[in-house]
mmCIF file of C-alpha atoms in Angstrom:
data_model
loop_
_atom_site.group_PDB
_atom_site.id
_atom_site.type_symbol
_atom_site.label_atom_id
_atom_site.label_comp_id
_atom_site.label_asym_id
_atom_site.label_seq_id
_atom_site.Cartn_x
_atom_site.Cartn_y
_atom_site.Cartn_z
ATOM 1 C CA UNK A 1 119.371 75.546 114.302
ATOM 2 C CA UNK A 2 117.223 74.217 117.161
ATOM 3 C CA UNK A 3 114.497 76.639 117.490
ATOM 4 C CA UNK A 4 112.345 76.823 120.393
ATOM 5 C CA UNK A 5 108.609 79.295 119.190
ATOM 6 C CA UNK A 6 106.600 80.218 121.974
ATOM 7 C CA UNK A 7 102.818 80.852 120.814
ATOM 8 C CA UNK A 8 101.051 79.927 117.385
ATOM 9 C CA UNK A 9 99.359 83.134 116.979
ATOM 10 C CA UNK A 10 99.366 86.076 114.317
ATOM 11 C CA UNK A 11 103.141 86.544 114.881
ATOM 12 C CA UNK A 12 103.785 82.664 115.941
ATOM 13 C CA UNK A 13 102.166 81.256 113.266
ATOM 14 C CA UNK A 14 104.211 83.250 110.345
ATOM 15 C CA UNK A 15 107.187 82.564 112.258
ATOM 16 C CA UNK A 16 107.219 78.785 112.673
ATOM 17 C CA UNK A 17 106.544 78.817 108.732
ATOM 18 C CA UNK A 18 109.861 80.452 107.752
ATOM 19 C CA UNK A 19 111.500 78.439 110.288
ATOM 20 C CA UNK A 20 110.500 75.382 109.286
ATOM 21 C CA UNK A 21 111.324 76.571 105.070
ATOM 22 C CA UNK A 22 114.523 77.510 106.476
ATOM 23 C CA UNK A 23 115.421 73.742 107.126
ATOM 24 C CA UNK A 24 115.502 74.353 111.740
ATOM 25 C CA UNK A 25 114.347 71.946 113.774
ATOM 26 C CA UNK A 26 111.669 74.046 115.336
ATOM 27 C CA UNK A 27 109.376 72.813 118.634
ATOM 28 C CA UNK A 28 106.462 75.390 118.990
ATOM 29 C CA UNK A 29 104.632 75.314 122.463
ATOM 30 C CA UNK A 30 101.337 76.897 122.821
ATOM 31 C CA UNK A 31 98.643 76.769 125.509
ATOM 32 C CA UNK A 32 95.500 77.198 123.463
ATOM 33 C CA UNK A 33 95.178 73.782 122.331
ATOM 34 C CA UNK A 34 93.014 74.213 119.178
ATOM 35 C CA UNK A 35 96.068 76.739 117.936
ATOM 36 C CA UNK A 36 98.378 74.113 118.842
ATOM 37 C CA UNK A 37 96.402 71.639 116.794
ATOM 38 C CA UNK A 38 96.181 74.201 114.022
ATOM 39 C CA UNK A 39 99.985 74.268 114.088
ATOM 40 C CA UNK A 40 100.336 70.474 114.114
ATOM 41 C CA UNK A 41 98.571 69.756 111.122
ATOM 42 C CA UNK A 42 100.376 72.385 108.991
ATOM 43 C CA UNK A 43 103.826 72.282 109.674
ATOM 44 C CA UNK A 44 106.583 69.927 110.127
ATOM 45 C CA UNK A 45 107.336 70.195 113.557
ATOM 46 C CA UNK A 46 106.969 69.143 117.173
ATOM 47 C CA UNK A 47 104.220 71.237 118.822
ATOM 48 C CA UNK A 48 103.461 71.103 122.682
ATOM 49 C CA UNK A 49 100.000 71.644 123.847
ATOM 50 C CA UNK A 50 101.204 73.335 127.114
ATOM 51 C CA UNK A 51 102.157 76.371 129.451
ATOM 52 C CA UNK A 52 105.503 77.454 128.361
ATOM 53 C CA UNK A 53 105.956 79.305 131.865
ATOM 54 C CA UNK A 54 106.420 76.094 133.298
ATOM 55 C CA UNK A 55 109.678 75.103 133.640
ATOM 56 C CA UNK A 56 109.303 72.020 132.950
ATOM 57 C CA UNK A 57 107.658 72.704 129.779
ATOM 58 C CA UNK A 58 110.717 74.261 128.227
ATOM 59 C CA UNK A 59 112.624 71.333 129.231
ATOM 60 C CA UNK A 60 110.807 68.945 127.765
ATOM 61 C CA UNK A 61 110.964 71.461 124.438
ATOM 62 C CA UNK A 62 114.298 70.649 124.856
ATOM 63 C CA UNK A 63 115.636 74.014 126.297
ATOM 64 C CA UNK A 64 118.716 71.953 127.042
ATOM 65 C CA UNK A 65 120.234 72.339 123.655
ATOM 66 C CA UNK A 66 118.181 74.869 122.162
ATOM 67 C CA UNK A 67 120.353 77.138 120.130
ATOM 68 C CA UNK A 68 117.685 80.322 120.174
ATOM 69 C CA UNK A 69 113.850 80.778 121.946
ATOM 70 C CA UNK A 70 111.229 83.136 120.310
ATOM 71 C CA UNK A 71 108.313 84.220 122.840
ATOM 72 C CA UNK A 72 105.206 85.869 120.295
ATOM 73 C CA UNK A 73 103.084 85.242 122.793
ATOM 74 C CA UNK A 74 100.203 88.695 122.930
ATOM 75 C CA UNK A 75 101.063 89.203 126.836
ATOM 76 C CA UNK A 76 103.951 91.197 127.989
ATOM 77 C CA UNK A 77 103.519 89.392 130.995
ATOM 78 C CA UNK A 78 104.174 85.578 129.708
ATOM 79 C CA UNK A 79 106.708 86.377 127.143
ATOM 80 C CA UNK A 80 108.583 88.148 130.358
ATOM 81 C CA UNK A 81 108.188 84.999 132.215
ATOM 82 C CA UNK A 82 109.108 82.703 129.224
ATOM 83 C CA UNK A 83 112.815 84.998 129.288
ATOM 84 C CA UNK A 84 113.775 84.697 132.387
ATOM 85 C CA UNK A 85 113.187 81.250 132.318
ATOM 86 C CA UNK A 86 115.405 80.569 129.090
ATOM 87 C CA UNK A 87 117.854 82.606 131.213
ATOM 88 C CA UNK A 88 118.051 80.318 133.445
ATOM 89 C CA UNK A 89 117.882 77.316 131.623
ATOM 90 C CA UNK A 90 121.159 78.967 129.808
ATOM 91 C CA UNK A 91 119.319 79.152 125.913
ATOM 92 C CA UNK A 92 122.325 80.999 123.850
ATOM 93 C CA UNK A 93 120.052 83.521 122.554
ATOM 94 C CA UNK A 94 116.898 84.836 123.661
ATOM 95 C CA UNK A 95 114.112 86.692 121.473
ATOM 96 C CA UNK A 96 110.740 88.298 122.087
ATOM 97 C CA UNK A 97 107.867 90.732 120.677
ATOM 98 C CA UNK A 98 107.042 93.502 123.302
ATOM 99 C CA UNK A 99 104.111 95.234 123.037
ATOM 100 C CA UNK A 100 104.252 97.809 125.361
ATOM 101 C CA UNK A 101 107.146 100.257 124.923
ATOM 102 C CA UNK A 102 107.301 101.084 128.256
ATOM 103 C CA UNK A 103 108.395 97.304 129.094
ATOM 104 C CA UNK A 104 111.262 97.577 127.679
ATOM 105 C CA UNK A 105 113.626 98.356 130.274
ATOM 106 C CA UNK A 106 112.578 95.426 131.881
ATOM 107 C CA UNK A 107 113.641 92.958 128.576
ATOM 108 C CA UNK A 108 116.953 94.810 128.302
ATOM 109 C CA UNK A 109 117.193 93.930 132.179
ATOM 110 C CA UNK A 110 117.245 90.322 131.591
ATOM 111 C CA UNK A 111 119.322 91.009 128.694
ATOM 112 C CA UNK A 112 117.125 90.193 125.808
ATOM 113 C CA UNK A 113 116.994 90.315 122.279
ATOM 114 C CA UNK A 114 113.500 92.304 121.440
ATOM 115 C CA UNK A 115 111.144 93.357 118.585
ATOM 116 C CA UNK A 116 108.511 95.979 119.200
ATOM 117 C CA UNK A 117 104.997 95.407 118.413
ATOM 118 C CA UNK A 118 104.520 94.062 114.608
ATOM 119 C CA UNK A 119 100.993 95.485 114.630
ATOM 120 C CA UNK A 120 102.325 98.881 115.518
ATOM 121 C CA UNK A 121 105.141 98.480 113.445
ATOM 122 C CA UNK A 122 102.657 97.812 110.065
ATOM 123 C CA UNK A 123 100.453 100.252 111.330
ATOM 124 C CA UNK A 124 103.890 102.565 110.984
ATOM 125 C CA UNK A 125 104.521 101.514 107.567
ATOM 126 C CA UNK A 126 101.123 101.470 106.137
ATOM 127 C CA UNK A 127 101.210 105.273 107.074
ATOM 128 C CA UNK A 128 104.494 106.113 105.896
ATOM 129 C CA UNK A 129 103.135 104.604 102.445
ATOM 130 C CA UNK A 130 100.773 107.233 102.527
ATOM 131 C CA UNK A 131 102.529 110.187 103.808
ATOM 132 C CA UNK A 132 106.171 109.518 101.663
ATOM 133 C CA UNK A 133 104.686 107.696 98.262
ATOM 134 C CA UNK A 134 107.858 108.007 97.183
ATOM 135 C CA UNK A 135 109.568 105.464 99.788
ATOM 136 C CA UNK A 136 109.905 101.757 98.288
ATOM 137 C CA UNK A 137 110.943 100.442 101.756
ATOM 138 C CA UNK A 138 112.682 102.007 104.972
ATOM 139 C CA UNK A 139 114.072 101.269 108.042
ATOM 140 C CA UNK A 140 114.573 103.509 110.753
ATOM 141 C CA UNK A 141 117.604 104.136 112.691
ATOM 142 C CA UNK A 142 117.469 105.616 116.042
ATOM 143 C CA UNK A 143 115.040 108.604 115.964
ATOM 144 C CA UNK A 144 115.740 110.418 113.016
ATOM 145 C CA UNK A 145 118.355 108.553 110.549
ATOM 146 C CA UNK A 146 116.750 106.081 108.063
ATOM 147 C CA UNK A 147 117.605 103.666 105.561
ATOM 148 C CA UNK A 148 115.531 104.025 102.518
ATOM 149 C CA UNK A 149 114.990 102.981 98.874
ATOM 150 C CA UNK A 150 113.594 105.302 95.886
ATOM 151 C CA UNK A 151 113.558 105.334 92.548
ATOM 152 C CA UNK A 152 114.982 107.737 90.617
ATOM 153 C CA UNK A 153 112.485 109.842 88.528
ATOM 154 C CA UNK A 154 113.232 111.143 84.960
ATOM 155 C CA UNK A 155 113.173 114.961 85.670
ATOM 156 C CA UNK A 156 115.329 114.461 88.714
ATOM 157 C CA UNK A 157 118.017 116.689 89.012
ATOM 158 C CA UNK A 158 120.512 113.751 90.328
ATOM 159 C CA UNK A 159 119.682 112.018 86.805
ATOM 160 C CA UNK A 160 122.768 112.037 84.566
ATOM 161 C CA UNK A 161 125.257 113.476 87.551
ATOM 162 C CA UNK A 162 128.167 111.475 89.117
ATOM 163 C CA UNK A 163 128.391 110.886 92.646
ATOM 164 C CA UNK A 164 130.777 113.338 93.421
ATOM 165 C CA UNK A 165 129.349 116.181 91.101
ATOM 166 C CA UNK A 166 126.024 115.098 93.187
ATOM 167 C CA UNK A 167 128.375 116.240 96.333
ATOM 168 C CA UNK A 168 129.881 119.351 94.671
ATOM 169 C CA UNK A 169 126.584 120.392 93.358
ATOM 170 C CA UNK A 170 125.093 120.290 97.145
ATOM 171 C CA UNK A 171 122.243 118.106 95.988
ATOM 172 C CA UNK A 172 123.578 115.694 98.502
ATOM 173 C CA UNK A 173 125.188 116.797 101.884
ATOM 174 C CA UNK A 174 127.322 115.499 104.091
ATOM 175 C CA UNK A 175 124.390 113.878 106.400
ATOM 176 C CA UNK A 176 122.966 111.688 103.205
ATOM 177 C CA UNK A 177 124.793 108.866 101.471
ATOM 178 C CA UNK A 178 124.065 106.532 98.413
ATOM 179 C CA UNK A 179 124.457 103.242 99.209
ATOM 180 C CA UNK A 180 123.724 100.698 97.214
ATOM 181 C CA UNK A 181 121.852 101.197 93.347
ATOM 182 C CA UNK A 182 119.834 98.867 91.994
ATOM 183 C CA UNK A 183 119.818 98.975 88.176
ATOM 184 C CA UNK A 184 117.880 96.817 85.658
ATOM 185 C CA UNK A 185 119.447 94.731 83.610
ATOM 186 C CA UNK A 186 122.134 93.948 86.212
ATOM 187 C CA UNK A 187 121.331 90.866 88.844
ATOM 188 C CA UNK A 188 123.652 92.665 91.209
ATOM 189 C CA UNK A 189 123.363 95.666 93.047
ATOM 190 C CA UNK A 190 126.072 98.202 92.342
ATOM 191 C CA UNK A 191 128.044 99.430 94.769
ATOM 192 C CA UNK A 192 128.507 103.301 93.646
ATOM 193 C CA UNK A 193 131.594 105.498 93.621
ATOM 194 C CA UNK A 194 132.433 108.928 93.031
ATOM 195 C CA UNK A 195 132.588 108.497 89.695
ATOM 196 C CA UNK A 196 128.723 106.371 89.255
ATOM 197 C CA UNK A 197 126.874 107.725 87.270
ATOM 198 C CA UNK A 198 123.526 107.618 88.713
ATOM 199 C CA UNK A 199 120.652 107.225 85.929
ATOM 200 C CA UNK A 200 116.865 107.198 85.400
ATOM 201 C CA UNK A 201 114.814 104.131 86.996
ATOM 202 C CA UNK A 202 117.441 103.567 89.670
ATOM 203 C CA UNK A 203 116.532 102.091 92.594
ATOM 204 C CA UNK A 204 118.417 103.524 95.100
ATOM 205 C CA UNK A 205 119.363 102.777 98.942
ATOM 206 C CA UNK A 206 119.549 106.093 100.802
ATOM 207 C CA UNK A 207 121.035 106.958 104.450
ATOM 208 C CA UNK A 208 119.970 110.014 105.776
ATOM 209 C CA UNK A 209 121.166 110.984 108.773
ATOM 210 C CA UNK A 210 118.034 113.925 108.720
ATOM 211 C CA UNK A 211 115.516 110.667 107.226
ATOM 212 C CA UNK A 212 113.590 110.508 104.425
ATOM 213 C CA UNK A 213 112.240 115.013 104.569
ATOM 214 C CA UNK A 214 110.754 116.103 101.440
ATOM 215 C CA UNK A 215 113.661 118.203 101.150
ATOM 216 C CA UNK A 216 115.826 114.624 100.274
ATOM 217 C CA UNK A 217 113.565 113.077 98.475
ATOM 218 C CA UNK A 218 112.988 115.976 95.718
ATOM 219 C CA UNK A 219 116.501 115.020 94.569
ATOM 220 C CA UNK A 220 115.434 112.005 93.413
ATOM 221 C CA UNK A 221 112.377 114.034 91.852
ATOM 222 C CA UNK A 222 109.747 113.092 94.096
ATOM 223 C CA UNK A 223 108.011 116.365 94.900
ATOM 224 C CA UNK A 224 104.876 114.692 95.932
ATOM 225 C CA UNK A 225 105.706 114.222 99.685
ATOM 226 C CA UNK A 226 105.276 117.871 100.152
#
């Protein structure tokens, strides 16, 4: 892919890095010009000391057969700017970071791909870590439901119990699903079934409609979110 990256910050920086791994040809403009510098002499790209707002910046990034654009810029404002300009110089798909929520409206507007803020976002997670220990990793989905994964503890009453006697038991209702389990030696993950046995040390993927309450995560024997 030809990847346009506007701003070599925090989030820019990270960004060109597993672009450039991931074999793209990536151009990366950014106006502060010892960031841009920075970004030079560490990856393998094209960087552009310059204001991406300008139209004729993006051109010369070659907008014209850009497959995607990623704004990371820290100023609603620019990234905003930097959109409506890849609108219009027709960029297939269109990505930025939005840092205040209440912006939003305004990127779905344009029609926009967007990611809220990261540092909010980690600031989310770190907390989660210490109010659900239990959680491995989560995502959430809308503004209850999450995807989660746990590990299944010893003394859990799921240990030992099929799927479906899991269902018929009530330990899991209707509004919470197994999805994927994660079992040591296997490479793969296995895909359960009714009749899965689920066992000790499994590392499971959970969606709960409810998210990841105490109340779903003592099946798995994880009492210490209470």
């Amino acid at each position: 892919m030809y990847i346009i990256v506007v701003g070599a910050g925090n989030i820019g920086t990270p960004l060109i890095e597993i672009a450039t791994e991931g074999g793209n040809e990536v151009v990366v403009v950014e106006r502060d010009e010892a960031k841009a510098e920075a970004a030079a002499a560490t990856f393998d790209c094209l960087v552009l000391n310059d204001d991406a707002t300008v139209k004729q910046t993006l051109e010369e990034a070659g907008a014209d057969r850009a497959d995607a654009i990623i704004t990371t810029t820290d100023k609603d404002a620019t990234n905003i700017m930097v959109c409506l300009l890849a609108k219009e110089l027709e960029i297939p798909d269109i990505v930025s970071v939005v840092h205040n929520p209440e912006h939003m409206s305004l990127y779905r507007q344009i029609g926009v791909n967007t990611m809220e803020n990261p540092q909010r976002l980690i600031a989310e997670y770190l907390y989660r870590a210490v109010k659900r220990p239990s959680i491995v990793d989560y995502m959430r989905i809308g503004d209850r439901a999450e995807v989660f994964e746990i590990r299944v503890d010893e003394e859990a009453p799921i240990v030992g119990r099929t799927i479906q006697e899991t269902a018929q038991d009530g330990l899991l209702d209707d509004d919470t699903l197994i999805v994927a389990i994660e079992r040591e030696p296997n490479d793969d993950p296995v895909t359960p079934r009714g009749n899965t046995t689920v066992g000790a040390g499994d590392l499971l993927t959970v969606y709960s409609a409810k998210g990841a309450t105490p109340e779903v995560t003592d099946v798995f024997g994880h009492y210490e979110d209470h």
